[in-house]
Amino acid sequence: VRVDTSQWDRAQASYRKALEMAEQDGDREAAFVQLSKLGHVSETRGDRNEAVTYYRRALYLAFELDLPAQRGHLLLALGRLLLDDTAHLNRAMQLLRAAEELLPDNAEVQRLLSRATTRRDRLVRAGVTLPASDDDLRTYARGALERRGPPSQ
């Protein structure tokens, strides 16, 4: 199956240019919006690592700009992206628990948190040691800023 990604490519290029301009102007609100859009486009295109990096950068700005509702949606997106990666399962649960605090009535948060808990319990019963998530979420988000090259996890 061949998928035409040209529209997503154009959107991504446009959002990157807008992000560059926002960062040059010091407009953190505009940078937040563009990072969120870039995360969404990357997730839609199936580039999980790139989406995680953009969402983490947006999450950091959501903390800095005190945007709790937007922070909740970014926490949900990151939890969803990391949920199936055993190495990041504890992080996914941390993200989803924080999303639950900000979005208490969100059915997707509840569903994913239940799925993550079930998965973690099965892995632990099977003797799998899961890496801990030692840092807080603001520190986790800030970590994406330290890698300003091409997005990666």
mmCIF file of C-alpha atoms in Angstrom:
data_model
loop_
_atom_site.group_PDB
_atom_site.id
_atom_site.type_symbol
_atom_site.label_atom_id
_atom_site.label_comp_id
_atom_site.label_asym_id
_atom_site.label_seq_id
_atom_site.Cartn_x
_atom_site.Cartn_y
_atom_site.Cartn_z
ATOM 1 C CA VAL A 1 0.000 0.000 0.000
ATOM 2 C CA ARG A 2 1.366 3.354 -0.969
ATOM 3 C CA VAL A 3 0.308 6.406 0.992
ATOM 4 C CA ASP A 4 0.610 9.935 -0.343
ATOM 5 C CA THR A 5 2.354 11.929 2.358
ATOM 6 C CA SER A 6 2.892 15.096 0.340
ATOM 7 C CA GLN A 7 0.269 17.078 2.283
ATOM 8 C CA TRP A 8 1.855 16.039 5.577
ATOM 9 C CA ASP A 9 5.292 16.919 4.185
ATOM 10 C CA ARG A 10 4.078 20.402 3.250
ATOM 11 C CA ALA A 11 2.379 20.872 6.626
ATOM 12 C CA GLN A 12 5.501 19.762 8.442
ATOM 13 C CA ALA A 13 7.693 22.149 6.439
ATOM 14 C CA SER A 14 5.286 25.003 7.134
ATOM 15 C CA TYR A 15 5.158 24.250 10.877
ATOM 16 C CA ARG A 16 8.944 23.993 11.058
ATOM 17 C CA LYS A 17 9.340 27.377 9.386
ATOM 18 C CA ALA A 18 6.742 28.903 11.731
ATOM 19 C CA LEU A 19 8.553 27.343 14.710
ATOM 20 C CA GLU A 20 11.864 28.767 13.562
ATOM 21 C CA MET A 21 10.304 32.230 13.256
ATOM 22 C CA ALA A 22 8.608 31.958 16.670
ATOM 23 C CA GLU A 23 11.881 30.925 18.300
ATOM 24 C CA GLN A 24 13.767 33.765 16.596
ATOM 25 C CA ASP A 25 11.139 36.217 17.861
ATOM 26 C CA GLY A 26 11.128 34.718 21.357
ATOM 27 C CA ASP A 27 7.398 33.989 21.027
ATOM 28 C CA ARG A 28 7.030 30.979 23.320
ATOM 29 C CA GLU A 29 3.251 30.727 22.851
ATOM 30 C CA ALA A 30 3.628 30.472 19.083
ATOM 31 C CA ALA A 31 6.500 28.002 19.511
ATOM 32 C CA PHE A 32 4.250 25.891 21.753
ATOM 33 C CA VAL A 33 1.530 25.804 19.087
ATOM 34 C CA GLN A 34 3.950 24.850 16.311
ATOM 35 C CA LEU A 35 5.644 22.147 18.410
ATOM 36 C CA SER A 36 2.232 20.656 19.193
ATOM 37 C CA LYS A 37 1.328 20.669 15.503
ATOM 38 C CA LEU A 38 4.659 19.105 14.561
ATOM 39 C CA GLY A 39 4.108 16.398 17.161
ATOM 40 C CA HIS A 40 0.679 15.654 15.735
ATOM 41 C CA VAL A 41 1.954 15.506 12.152
ATOM 42 C CA SER A 42 4.845 13.252 13.167
ATOM 43 C CA GLU A 43 2.501 10.959 15.105
ATOM 44 C CA THR A 44 0.088 10.809 12.163
ATOM 45 C CA ARG A 45 2.934 9.939 9.815
ATOM 46 C CA GLY A 46 4.011 7.148 12.148
ATOM 47 C CA ASP A 47 7.317 8.692 13.226
ATOM 48 C CA ARG A 48 7.043 7.915 16.926
ATOM 49 C CA ASN A 49 10.482 9.164 17.978
ATOM 50 C CA GLU A 50 10.043 12.492 16.230
ATOM 51 C CA ALA A 51 6.529 12.897 17.678
ATOM 52 C CA VAL A 52 7.812 12.170 21.189
ATOM 53 C CA THR A 53 10.532 14.787 20.846
ATOM 54 C CA TYR A 54 8.176 17.492 19.568
ATOM 55 C CA TYR A 55 5.553 16.681 22.204
ATOM 56 C CA ARG A 56 8.193 16.761 24.960
ATOM 57 C CA ARG A 57 9.384 20.184 23.820
ATOM 58 C CA ALA A 58 5.773 21.401 23.711
ATOM 59 C CA LEU A 59 5.174 19.905 27.156
ATOM 60 C CA TYR A 60 8.080 21.861 28.568
ATOM 61 C CA LEU A 61 6.582 25.081 27.212
ATOM 62 C CA ALA A 62 3.150 24.075 28.557
ATOM 63 C CA PHE A 63 4.757 23.843 32.010
ATOM 64 C CA GLU A 64 6.574 27.156 31.569
ATOM 65 C CA LEU A 65 3.499 28.977 30.219
ATOM 66 C CA ASP A 66 1.158 27.400 32.797
ATOM 67 C CA LEU A 67 -1.192 25.776 30.288
ATOM 68 C CA PRO A 68 -2.774 22.929 32.300
ATOM 69 C CA ALA A 69 -5.389 21.799 29.746
ATOM 70 C CA GLN A 70 -2.846 21.700 26.921
ATOM 71 C CA ARG A 71 -0.378 19.985 29.248
ATOM 72 C CA GLY A 72 -2.993 17.295 29.920
ATOM 73 C CA HIS A 73 -3.439 16.589 26.218
ATOM 74 C CA LEU A 74 0.329 16.437 25.652
ATOM 75 C CA LEU A 75 0.729 14.066 28.600
ATOM 76 C CA LEU A 76 -1.970 11.869 27.057
ATOM 77 C CA ALA A 77 -0.293 11.923 23.630
ATOM 78 C CA LEU A 78 3.096 11.026 25.091
ATOM 79 C CA GLY A 79 1.612 8.254 27.239
ATOM 80 C CA ARG A 80 -0.168 6.839 24.195
ATOM 81 C CA LEU A 81 3.062 6.859 22.158
ATOM 82 C CA LEU A 82 5.181 5.204 24.858
ATOM 83 C CA LEU A 83 2.641 2.671 26.114
ATOM 84 C CA ASP A 84 3.693 -0.251 23.916
ATOM 85 C CA ASP A 85 7.430 0.221 24.502
ATOM 86 C CA THR A 86 8.356 -1.977 27.475
ATOM 87 C CA ALA A 87 11.426 0.131 28.213
ATOM 88 C CA HIS A 88 9.190 3.189 28.623
ATOM 89 C CA LEU A 89 6.124 1.598 30.219
ATOM 90 C CA ASN A 90 6.698 3.157 33.653
ATOM 91 C CA ARG A 91 7.168 6.544 31.987
ATOM 92 C CA ALA A 92 3.938 6.021 30.023
ATOM 93 C CA MET A 93 2.126 5.271 33.274
ATOM 94 C CA GLN A 94 3.611 8.367 34.919
ATOM 95 C CA LEU A 95 2.465 10.486 31.970
ATOM 96 C CA LEU A 96 -1.018 8.977 31.942
ATOM 97 C CA ARG A 97 -1.466 9.432 35.711
ATOM 98 C CA ALA A 98 -0.548 13.097 35.336
ATOM 99 C CA ALA A 99 -2.944 13.384 32.378
ATOM 100 C CA GLU A 100 -5.671 11.834 34.522
ATOM 101 C CA GLU A 101 -5.221 14.593 37.122
ATOM 102 C CA LEU A 102 -5.681 17.270 34.465
ATOM 103 C CA LEU A 103 -8.297 15.453 32.353
ATOM 104 C CA PRO A 104 -10.273 13.447 34.949
ATOM 105 C CA ASP A 105 -13.254 12.765 32.658
ATOM 106 C CA ASN A 106 -11.249 11.785 29.578
ATOM 107 C CA ALA A 107 -12.211 8.240 28.558
ATOM 108 C CA GLU A 108 -9.041 7.723 26.507
ATOM 109 C CA VAL A 109 -6.856 8.515 29.512
ATOM 110 C CA GLN A 110 -8.816 6.014 31.613
ATOM 111 C CA ARG A 111 -8.652 3.329 28.918
ATOM 112 C CA LEU A 112 -4.918 3.728 28.325
ATOM 113 C CA LEU A 113 -4.094 3.871 32.021
ATOM 114 C CA SER A 114 -6.032 0.645 32.589
ATOM 115 C CA ARG A 115 -4.244 -0.973 29.643
ATOM 116 C CA ALA A 116 -0.857 0.185 30.936
ATOM 117 C CA THR A 117 -1.557 -1.115 34.432
ATOM 118 C CA THR A 118 -2.634 -4.513 33.104
ATOM 119 C CA ARG A 119 0.427 -4.704 30.870
ATOM 120 C CA ARG A 120 2.791 -3.712 33.683
ATOM 121 C CA ASP A 121 1.262 -6.272 36.047
ATOM 122 C CA ARG A 122 1.643 -9.049 33.453
ATOM 123 C CA LEU A 123 5.269 -8.135 32.793
ATOM 124 C CA VAL A 124 6.118 -7.989 36.486
ATOM 125 C CA ARG A 125 4.463 -11.386 37.076
ATOM 126 C CA ALA A 126 6.572 -12.744 34.211
ATOM 127 C CA GLY A 127 9.718 -11.519 35.980
ATOM 128 C CA VAL A 128 10.470 -8.586 33.695
ATOM 129 C CA THR A 129 12.249 -5.709 35.409
ATOM 130 C CA LEU A 130 10.942 -2.405 34.099
ATOM 131 C CA PRO A 131 13.186 0.667 34.109
ATOM 132 C CA ALA A 132 12.110 3.281 36.632
ATOM 133 C CA SER A 133 11.089 6.815 35.721
ATOM 134 C CA ASP A 134 13.187 8.679 38.229
ATOM 135 C CA ASP A 135 12.803 12.279 37.148
ATOM 136 C CA ASP A 136 9.720 14.460 37.345
ATOM 137 C CA LEU A 137 7.766 15.318 34.213
ATOM 138 C CA ARG A 138 9.091 18.865 33.900
ATOM 139 C CA THR A 139 12.649 17.485 33.906
ATOM 140 C CA TYR A 140 11.601 14.806 31.409
ATOM 141 C CA ALA A 141 10.130 17.485 29.126
ATOM 142 C CA ARG A 142 13.183 19.727 29.478
ATOM 143 C CA GLY A 143 15.400 16.803 28.366
ATOM 144 C CA ALA A 144 14.084 17.186 24.826
ATOM 145 C CA LEU A 145 15.432 20.735 24.704
ATOM 146 C CA GLU A 146 18.946 19.515 25.358
ATOM 147 C CA ARG A 147 18.935 17.671 22.027
ATOM 148 C CA ARG A 148 18.259 20.454 19.562
ATOM 149 C CA GLY A 149 19.401 18.501 16.500
ATOM 150 C CA PRO A 150 17.087 16.276 14.509
ATOM 151 C CA PRO A 151 14.288 14.958 16.748
ATOM 152 C CA SER A 152 14.931 11.664 18.481
ATOM 153 C CA GLN A 153 13.721 9.927 21.607
#
